[in-house]
Structure formats: structure tokens, C-alpha cells
Amino acid sequence: MLNDLLLKALNHEIVPRPPIWLMRQAGRYLPEYQRIRSQVSFLELCNNPELAVEVSLQPYNRFNTDAVIVFSDILLPAQKMGLELEFTEDGPRINNLISSDMDIKRLQIPLANEETYPTLSAINILKKEIGEKVPIIGFSGAPWTLFCYMTEGYSSSNFYKAKKFLHSNPQAAHQLLSKITNTLFLYLTMQVNAGAHVLQIFDTWAGILSLEDYKTYVLPYLKHLISDLMPLKTPIILYTNNSHHLLSKISMLKIAALSLDWRCNLQDVRENFGSNIGLQGNLDPTILLTDQVIVREKTKNMIQSIKNWQVGYICNLGHGVLPNTPVENVHAMVDTVFEFANEPTLAFTS
């Protein structure tokens, strides 16, 4: 592979500069994305492999990122399981949410093929388009994060319905989590078979749980999913949000890297985790709303906060790129990372 910085970082090899890609690097802040979105709905875009590939490549073509993440959405597996999914101005909405044992029984574990998931076709096309230039990242939501949407119906800061379901009907909750986990295993496996070099699992809502609930309802299913994916020999990145209180348990997972939000101190996490798990992140995406001088300063500070960033570190945001982000500020962040290879004064020396 011509640019294997990401793969080397995930394998804990020394790199001349941190690899960089951004969550939601393809999205509403890009004018070329807006031109396509003005012609199709969000779901139509996700389900059109050719358009999804075009959108996936937009940030790579513009910024020369060190990876291309396929354009899709974490809720597509929920739709394929039998739920009615739509995207409104306020975000995703599931109209027939899960509220009973019977609802869970009606859910199917769909076949993971290109007919069911056009995303797989998109990855196949991406592989042909970019060849061995940079790695392709496939992804899914985590079992618990999908559980949240499937029982709540929409995005929430607290997911009261999801947590109520969890505590009032724990047996049904485990059944639903198991069904989601099996669905995600098939989906992620086929993404690798289609050509993904790296997988990222988004557990965006893990942080709303207590440590005890995380141990009961999240950790077993993540362990199961990751363990079943291990034979694929594909590095897995886990993203968690607002999860500082969960890190002692997350460290038990056999992942290549942990992607963190801006609330976590990367060096502190590295010291607690040791060198077994790489780190990804974790610039606050609101910093990209400021100006290029601030973006450059904050990006340098973030990287330099990790003593030995040359091993096992991937530069990213702590969440996705915000829709109103100036394109030139993304350029500033990416260019700052590129400059680390040319400025020895920025590098860590032991």
C-alpha cells in the first residue's frame, strides 16, 4: 500500500508523522457534498453505491487524508432488521421502535450481501477506485448504540426510554442486544470481504451508562463481536463518547485502538492503558469553527500532549466534523499534521 501510515500506527510501528482522517470527513461542510445532497435524500445517497463512493472520495481528493471511510450510516442495519428508518431535519427517526418481547421476535437477522447492504457494493467500487493508495475504513454502530436508537426512536441526550427498557425488562434487553450483535458481525465481516482494511465501531452512547450497567449490557456484546471478528485479522478501532468512567473495562477489549472524545487526556489514557491499545482523537470539533491560527495551535498541542506519538497514535477529532465547519480550517488541521514529518522540533525525543 502506498500510504500505510494508518495501518502502521494500528500495528504500533513507528511512523514519521501521525496518520490523520476525520469522523464525518465526508459531509455537509463540503460544497461538493451539498451539490449531491441537493439532488437526493440522505437514505438515497447511502443506498446508491456510485454516489456513496463519490462522496467518500471527496475529502480524500480535497485534503489527501490517510484513509477513506465509506459513506454510510450506523442505523442502516436497524432498517434491514425490519425497522422503519427516516432522516428528518432533526436527525434519524425510527417510527416502529422496539418496546416489547414481540417486537424483538419480529426482527430478522438479515443476510449480509450487496442486495441487502449497498454499502458493500460501495466498498467494492472504492477498492477499485483507489487501489492500494490508502486504507478503506468500514464501520458500524456498536450493539448498545443501536439498541438506544431502536428503543428510543431518535437521538437523545439521555435515552430515557432505552434505559427504562434496559432496567424494566433485562431479559428482553439481552435478547435484543444479542440479535443486534449477530447482525453487526455479519455486516462487518462482509465489509472486510468487500475490501475494508480497517473497521471502526461507534459506541457513541456508552457514556450514558453507569460502570455496572456497562459491564452487564455493553461489555459482553462488544467482547463477543470483537472476538468473532478476530479471525479476519482486521484492525478494529472503537469510538466511545464521554466514557472516562468506563475506561477500566474498555481496556479489556482486544481492539487495535480506542477513539476518544476531547474530555479525555490522551497521555493519561495512554499511561493507564499501556502500549497494548493505540489511541485516536481527540480534538474538540468546535475548534474547527474558529480560525486557522487556533486550529493549528490546538492540533499541535494535542499531538505533543502524547509523549511518544510516533507509535500507536492516529490524529482525529473527538466527534464528527460539524456541518458549519469552514473547509479552510479542516485544511489547516490536516496540513499541520502533515508538517510533523518535516519539523523535527515537533517530534518527541527520548
Short mmCIF file of C-alpha atoms in Angstrom, two decimals:
data_model
loop_
_atom_site.label_atom_id
_atom_site.label_comp_id
_atom_site.label_asym_id
_atom_site.label_seq_id
_atom_site.Cartn_x
_atom_site.Cartn_y
_atom_site.Cartn_z
CA MET A 1 0.00 0.00 0.00
CA LEU A 2 1.40 3.41 -0.98
CA ASN A 3 0.18 5.19 2.16
CA ASP A 4 0.14 2.70 5.01
CA LEU A 5 0.59 5.17 7.89
CA LEU A 6 -2.77 4.24 9.42
CA LEU A 7 -2.08 0.52 9.25
CA LYS A 8 1.39 1.01 10.74
CA ALA A 9 0.01 3.12 13.59
CA LEU A 10 -2.61 0.48 14.33
CA ASN A 11 0.15 -2.13 14.34
CA HIS A 12 2.22 0.01 16.76
CA GLU A 13 5.00 0.59 14.25
CA ILE A 14 6.99 3.84 14.30
CA VAL A 15 5.64 6.45 11.87
CA PRO A 16 7.22 9.76 10.74
CA ARG A 17 4.02 11.65 11.50
CA PRO A 18 0.59 10.72 12.86
CA PRO A 19 -1.88 9.46 10.27
CA ILE A 20 -4.98 11.62 10.02
CA TRP A 21 -8.56 11.08 8.96
CA LEU A 22 -11.70 12.65 10.42
CA MET A 23 -15.00 11.26 11.55
CA ARG A 24 -17.68 12.66 9.21
CA GLN A 25 -14.91 13.84 6.91
CA ALA A 26 -17.44 13.42 4.11
CA GLY A 27 -20.41 15.59 4.94
CA ARG A 28 -22.39 18.79 4.94
CA TYR A 29 -19.46 21.17 5.38
CA LEU A 30 -18.21 20.31 1.88
CA PRO A 31 -19.82 22.21 -1.03
CA GLU A 32 -19.32 19.23 -3.35
CA TYR A 33 -21.29 17.09 -0.88
CA GLN A 34 -24.08 19.67 -0.76
CA ARG A 35 -24.37 19.60 -4.55
CA ILE A 36 -25.05 15.87 -4.48
CA ARG A 37 -27.36 16.04 -1.45
CA SER A 38 -29.48 18.69 -3.17
CA GLN A 39 -30.47 16.02 -5.69
CA VAL A 40 -31.13 13.00 -3.43
CA SER A 41 -32.26 12.25 0.11
CA PHE A 42 -29.78 11.09 2.72
CA LEU A 43 -31.05 7.50 2.58
CA GLU A 44 -30.96 7.53 -1.21
CA LEU A 45 -27.35 8.65 -1.01
CA CYS A 46 -26.46 5.87 1.43
CA ASN A 47 -28.16 3.28 -0.76
CA ASN A 48 -26.65 4.42 -4.06
CA PRO A 49 -23.17 2.83 -4.27
CA GLU A 50 -21.88 5.10 -7.03
CA LEU A 51 -22.91 8.29 -5.23
CA ALA A 52 -21.70 6.94 -1.88
CA VAL A 53 -18.29 6.31 -3.46
CA GLU A 54 -18.17 9.81 -4.93
CA VAL A 55 -18.95 11.32 -1.52
CA SER A 56 -16.49 9.00 0.26
CA LEU A 57 -13.68 10.21 -2.00
CA GLN A 58 -14.44 13.94 -1.70
CA PRO A 59 -12.39 14.57 1.47
CA TYR A 60 -9.57 12.35 0.23
CA ASN A 61 -9.40 14.27 -3.04
CA ARG A 62 -9.55 17.62 -1.26
CA PHE A 63 -7.34 17.03 1.80
CA ASN A 64 -5.29 13.92 0.93
CA THR A 65 -6.36 12.18 4.13
CA ASP A 66 -4.58 8.99 5.17
CA ALA A 67 -7.74 6.89 4.88
CA VAL A 68 -11.10 6.82 3.14
CA ILE A 69 -14.11 5.88 5.24
CA VAL A 70 -17.06 4.57 3.27
CA PHE A 71 -20.09 6.86 3.33
CA SER A 72 -22.98 5.19 5.10
CA ASP A 73 -24.91 5.41 8.38
CA ILE A 74 -24.78 3.34 11.55
CA LEU A 75 -28.58 2.84 11.53
CA LEU A 76 -28.81 1.00 8.21
CA PRO A 77 -28.57 -2.42 9.92
CA ALA A 78 -31.56 -1.46 12.11
CA GLN A 79 -33.54 -0.73 8.97
CA LYS A 80 -32.51 -4.03 7.42
CA MET A 81 -33.63 -5.83 10.59
CA GLY A 82 -37.15 -4.56 9.95
CA LEU A 83 -37.44 -1.08 11.44
CA GLU A 84 -38.81 1.96 9.61
CA LEU A 85 -35.98 4.46 9.34
CA GLU A 86 -36.19 8.00 8.07
CA PHE A 87 -33.96 11.06 8.28
CA THR A 88 -35.57 14.38 9.13
CA GLU A 89 -34.22 17.88 9.71
CA ASP A 90 -33.77 16.85 13.36
CA GLY A 91 -31.85 13.69 12.55
CA PRO A 92 -32.69 9.97 12.29
CA ARG A 93 -36.06 8.68 13.41
CA ILE A 94 -37.33 5.12 13.82
CA ASN A 95 -41.11 5.03 13.59
CA ASN A 96 -41.78 1.48 14.83
CA LEU A 97 -39.45 1.38 17.80
CA ILE A 98 -38.88 -1.71 19.94
CA SER A 99 -40.99 -1.77 23.11
CA SER A 100 -41.86 -5.42 23.76
CA ASP A 101 -40.70 -9.03 23.50
CA MET A 102 -42.86 -9.50 20.43
CA ASP A 103 -41.19 -6.57 18.70
CA ILE A 104 -37.83 -8.27 19.23
CA LYS A 105 -39.09 -11.60 17.92
CA ARG A 106 -40.26 -9.91 14.72
CA LEU A 107 -36.80 -8.58 13.99
CA GLN A 108 -34.78 -10.53 11.46
CA ILE A 109 -31.05 -11.05 11.19
CA PRO A 110 -30.64 -10.03 7.55
CA LEU A 111 -28.34 -11.64 5.04
CA ALA A 112 -25.22 -9.55 4.64
CA ASN A 113 -24.91 -9.20 0.88
CA GLU A 114 -24.79 -6.38 -1.65
CA GLU A 115 -28.53 -6.60 -2.28
CA THR A 116 -29.26 -6.01 1.41
CA TYR A 117 -26.43 -3.54 2.01
CA PRO A 118 -25.47 -1.32 -0.95
CA THR A 119 -22.60 -0.15 1.30
CA LEU A 120 -20.84 -3.41 0.43
CA SER A 121 -21.03 -2.52 -3.27
CA ALA A 122 -19.67 0.92 -2.41
CA ILE A 123 -16.65 -0.62 -0.68
CA ASN A 124 -16.05 -2.86 -3.69
CA ILE A 125 -16.10 0.14 -6.01
CA LEU A 126 -13.90 2.16 -3.64
CA LYS A 127 -11.34 -0.62 -3.70
CA LYS A 128 -11.19 -0.42 -7.49
CA GLU A 129 -11.13 3.39 -7.50
CA ILE A 130 -8.28 3.93 -5.03
CA GLY A 131 -6.46 0.64 -5.42
CA GLU A 132 -3.70 0.48 -2.83
CA LYS A 133 -3.31 4.23 -2.32
CA VAL A 134 -4.79 4.45 1.20
CA PRO A 135 -6.74 2.12 3.51
CA ILE A 136 -10.52 1.89 3.34
CA ILE A 137 -12.36 2.09 6.66
CA GLY A 138 -15.61 0.21 7.11
CA PHE A 139 -17.79 0.80 10.14
CA SER A 140 -20.90 0.10 12.15
CA GLY A 141 -22.54 1.23 15.33
CA ALA A 142 -21.98 -0.81 18.48
CA PRO A 143 -24.75 -3.08 19.80
CA TRP A 144 -25.63 -0.73 22.66
CA THR A 145 -25.71 2.39 20.47
CA LEU A 146 -28.07 0.70 18.01
CA PHE A 147 -30.15 -0.52 20.96
CA CYS A 148 -30.53 3.11 22.06
CA TYR A 149 -31.98 4.25 18.74
CA MET A 150 -34.13 1.15 18.29
CA THR A 151 -35.83 1.58 21.67
CA GLU A 152 -35.86 5.40 21.86
CA GLY A 153 -36.76 6.15 18.25
CA TYR A 154 -34.48 9.17 17.80
CA SER A 155 -31.32 10.78 19.10
CA SER A 156 -31.40 11.96 22.70
CA SER A 157 -29.03 13.30 25.32
CA ASN A 158 -30.28 10.82 27.93
CA PHE A 159 -32.14 7.98 26.15
CA TYR A 160 -34.67 7.60 28.96
CA LYS A 161 -36.78 5.06 27.04
CA ALA A 162 -33.75 2.92 26.22
CA LYS A 163 -32.56 2.88 29.83
CA LYS A 164 -36.08 2.21 31.12
CA PHE A 165 -36.34 -0.77 28.75
CA LEU A 166 -32.96 -1.98 29.96
CA HIS A 167 -33.94 -1.98 33.63
CA SER A 168 -37.59 -2.98 33.39
CA ASN A 169 -37.06 -5.92 31.04
CA PRO A 170 -33.42 -7.05 31.27
CA GLN A 171 -34.08 -10.43 29.66
CA ALA A 172 -35.61 -8.82 26.58
CA ALA A 173 -32.78 -6.29 26.53
CA HIS A 174 -30.24 -9.10 26.34
CA GLN A 175 -32.22 -10.77 23.56
CA LEU A 176 -32.25 -7.56 21.54
CA LEU A 177 -28.55 -6.89 22.13
CA SER A 178 -27.74 -10.44 21.05
CA LYS A 179 -29.74 -10.08 17.85
CA ILE A 180 -28.08 -6.76 17.05
CA THR A 181 -24.63 -8.23 17.74
CA ASN A 182 -25.21 -11.13 15.34
CA THR A 183 -26.43 -8.72 12.67
CA LEU A 184 -23.39 -6.47 13.07
CA PHE A 185 -20.99 -9.41 12.93
CA LEU A 186 -22.32 -10.47 9.53
CA TYR A 187 -22.33 -6.88 8.27
CA LEU A 188 -18.78 -6.08 9.38
CA THR A 189 -17.46 -9.40 8.10
CA MET A 190 -18.83 -8.66 4.66
CA GLN A 191 -17.33 -5.16 4.74
CA VAL A 192 -13.91 -6.73 5.19
CA ASN A 193 -14.63 -9.26 2.46
CA ALA A 194 -15.62 -6.38 0.18
CA GLY A 195 -12.30 -4.63 0.74
CA ALA A 196 -12.24 -2.72 4.05
CA HIS A 197 -8.76 -2.67 5.60
CA VAL A 198 -9.86 -1.27 8.97
CA LEU A 199 -13.11 -1.37 10.95
CA GLN A 200 -14.40 1.29 13.31
CA ILE A 201 -17.21 0.54 15.76
CA PHE A 202 -19.06 3.60 17.04
CA ASP A 203 -20.32 3.28 20.61
CA THR A 204 -21.47 6.87 20.80
CA TRP A 205 -23.88 6.40 23.70
CA ALA A 206 -21.90 4.10 26.00
CA GLY A 207 -21.12 7.06 28.25
CA ILE A 208 -24.71 7.47 29.43
CA LEU A 209 -24.45 4.21 31.38
CA SER A 210 -23.01 3.54 34.80
CA LEU A 211 -19.95 1.31 35.05
CA GLU A 212 -22.11 -1.51 36.41
CA ASP A 213 -24.61 -1.29 33.54
CA TYR A 214 -21.75 -1.07 31.05
CA LYS A 215 -20.31 -4.31 32.45
CA THR A 216 -23.70 -6.00 32.13
CA TYR A 217 -25.17 -4.70 28.89
CA VAL A 218 -22.31 -3.43 26.75
CA LEU A 219 -19.03 -5.16 27.50
CA PRO A 220 -20.20 -8.77 26.90
CA TYR A 221 -21.60 -7.94 23.47
CA LEU A 222 -18.60 -5.89 22.39
CA LYS A 223 -16.32 -8.72 23.53
CA HIS A 224 -18.41 -11.22 21.60
CA LEU A 225 -18.47 -9.09 18.45
CA ILE A 226 -14.77 -8.26 18.51
CA SER A 227 -13.78 -11.84 19.32
CA ASP A 228 -15.83 -13.19 16.41
CA LEU A 229 -14.19 -10.65 14.08
CA MET A 230 -10.63 -11.54 15.15
CA PRO A 231 -10.13 -14.30 12.53
CA LEU A 232 -10.44 -11.62 9.83
CA LYS A 233 -7.13 -10.13 11.07
CA THR A 234 -8.51 -6.64 10.50
CA PRO A 235 -7.63 -3.89 12.99
CA ILE A 236 -10.62 -2.59 14.94
CA ILE A 237 -10.99 0.94 16.31
CA LEU A 238 -13.62 1.52 18.99
CA TYR A 239 -15.07 5.01 19.37
CA THR A 240 -16.63 5.92 22.70
CA ASN A 241 -18.03 9.25 23.80
CA ASN A 242 -17.98 10.71 27.33
CA SER A 243 -16.65 7.41 28.64
CA HIS A 244 -13.84 8.31 31.04
CA HIS A 245 -15.56 6.38 33.84
CA LEU A 246 -15.64 3.25 31.66
CA LEU A 247 -12.00 3.09 30.60
CA SER A 248 -11.02 0.40 33.10
CA LYS A 249 -13.42 -2.01 31.38
CA ILE A 250 -12.84 -0.79 27.84
CA SER A 251 -9.15 -1.63 28.32
CA MET A 252 -10.17 -5.31 28.47
CA LEU A 253 -11.29 -5.28 24.83
CA LYS A 254 -8.98 -6.68 22.14
CA ILE A 255 -9.04 -3.61 19.92
CA ALA A 256 -6.24 -2.03 17.92
CA ALA A 257 -7.12 1.49 19.01
CA LEU A 258 -9.56 3.46 21.14
CA SER A 259 -11.01 6.65 19.70
CA LEU A 260 -11.76 9.20 22.42
CA ASP A 261 -13.62 12.47 22.77
CA TRP A 262 -12.00 15.73 23.89
CA ARG A 263 -12.92 15.24 27.55
CA CYS A 264 -10.17 12.63 27.92
CA ASN A 265 -6.48 13.44 28.30
CA LEU A 266 -4.71 11.26 25.75
CA GLN A 267 -1.48 10.94 27.71
CA ASP A 268 -3.33 9.97 30.90
CA VAL A 269 -5.23 7.28 28.99
CA ARG A 270 -2.02 6.01 27.40
CA GLU A 271 -0.33 5.74 30.80
CA ASN A 272 -3.30 3.80 32.19
CA PHE A 273 -3.69 1.53 29.16
CA GLY A 274 -0.02 0.95 28.45
CA SER A 275 1.12 0.26 24.91
CA ASN A 276 -1.36 -2.51 24.14
CA ILE A 277 -4.06 -0.26 22.69
CA GLY A 278 -3.48 2.62 20.28
CA LEU A 279 -5.25 5.94 20.66
CA GLN A 280 -7.22 8.03 18.19
CA GLY A 281 -8.54 11.56 18.54
CA ASN A 282 -9.39 13.79 20.09
CA LEU A 283 -9.66 17.44 19.03
CA ASP A 284 -12.91 19.15 20.01
CA PRO A 285 -14.72 19.65 16.65
CA THR A 286 -15.85 23.11 17.75
CA ILE A 287 -12.21 24.22 17.47
CA LEU A 288 -12.61 23.84 13.72
CA LEU A 289 -15.22 26.61 13.90
CA THR A 290 -12.61 29.18 14.99
CA ASP A 291 -9.75 30.25 12.71
CA GLN A 292 -6.70 28.65 11.14
CA VAL A 293 -4.23 30.01 13.69
CA ILE A 294 -6.18 28.50 16.59
CA VAL A 295 -6.73 25.23 14.71
CA ARG A 296 -3.01 24.87 14.05
CA GLU A 297 -2.08 25.67 17.64
CA LYS A 298 -4.64 23.29 19.15
CA THR A 299 -3.71 20.50 16.74
CA LYS A 300 -0.01 20.79 17.62
CA ASN A 301 -0.80 20.89 21.33
CA MET A 302 -2.96 17.79 21.06
CA ILE A 303 -0.27 15.75 19.32
CA GLN A 304 2.51 16.99 21.58
CA SER A 305 0.46 16.07 24.65
CA ILE A 306 1.29 12.44 23.86
CA LYS A 307 4.90 11.75 24.74
CA ASN A 308 5.54 9.14 22.08
CA TRP A 309 3.03 9.96 19.36
CA GLN A 310 5.17 8.15 16.76
CA VAL A 311 3.81 4.82 17.99
CA GLY A 312 0.14 3.87 18.11
CA TYR A 313 -1.47 7.29 17.65
CA ILE A 314 -3.96 8.45 15.00
CA CYS A 315 -4.96 12.09 14.70
CA ASN A 316 -8.70 12.69 14.53
CA LEU A 317 -11.49 14.66 16.15
CA GLY A 318 -13.31 13.77 19.35
CA HIS A 319 -16.55 13.59 17.35
CA GLY A 320 -17.64 14.21 13.77
CA VAL A 321 -16.94 17.31 11.70
CA LEU A 322 -19.72 19.84 12.35
CA PRO A 323 -21.88 20.92 9.38
CA ASN A 324 -20.89 24.61 9.55
CA THR A 325 -17.14 23.95 9.70
CA PRO A 326 -15.10 26.16 7.33
CA VAL A 327 -13.29 24.00 4.78
CA GLU A 328 -10.09 26.00 5.20
CA ASN A 329 -9.97 25.07 8.89
CA VAL A 330 -10.05 21.38 8.05
CA HIS A 331 -7.19 22.08 5.63
CA ALA A 332 -5.32 23.79 8.46
CA MET A 333 -5.68 20.79 10.75
CA VAL A 334 -4.63 18.28 8.11
CA ASP A 335 -1.72 20.41 6.91
CA THR A 336 -0.48 20.86 10.48
CA VAL A 337 -0.33 17.09 10.90
CA PHE A 338 1.49 16.71 7.58
CA GLU A 339 4.12 19.20 8.76
CA PHE A 340 5.09 16.97 11.69
CA ALA A 341 7.11 14.84 9.27
CA ASN A 342 9.16 17.89 8.25
CA GLU A 343 9.67 19.62 11.59
CA PRO A 344 11.97 17.62 13.87
CA THR A 345 11.48 20.18 16.66
CA LEU A 346 7.90 18.95 16.95
CA ALA A 347 8.87 15.32 17.32
CA PHE A 348 9.24 13.51 20.62
CA THR A 349 12.79 12.66 21.59
CA SER A 350 13.61 10.26 24.36
#
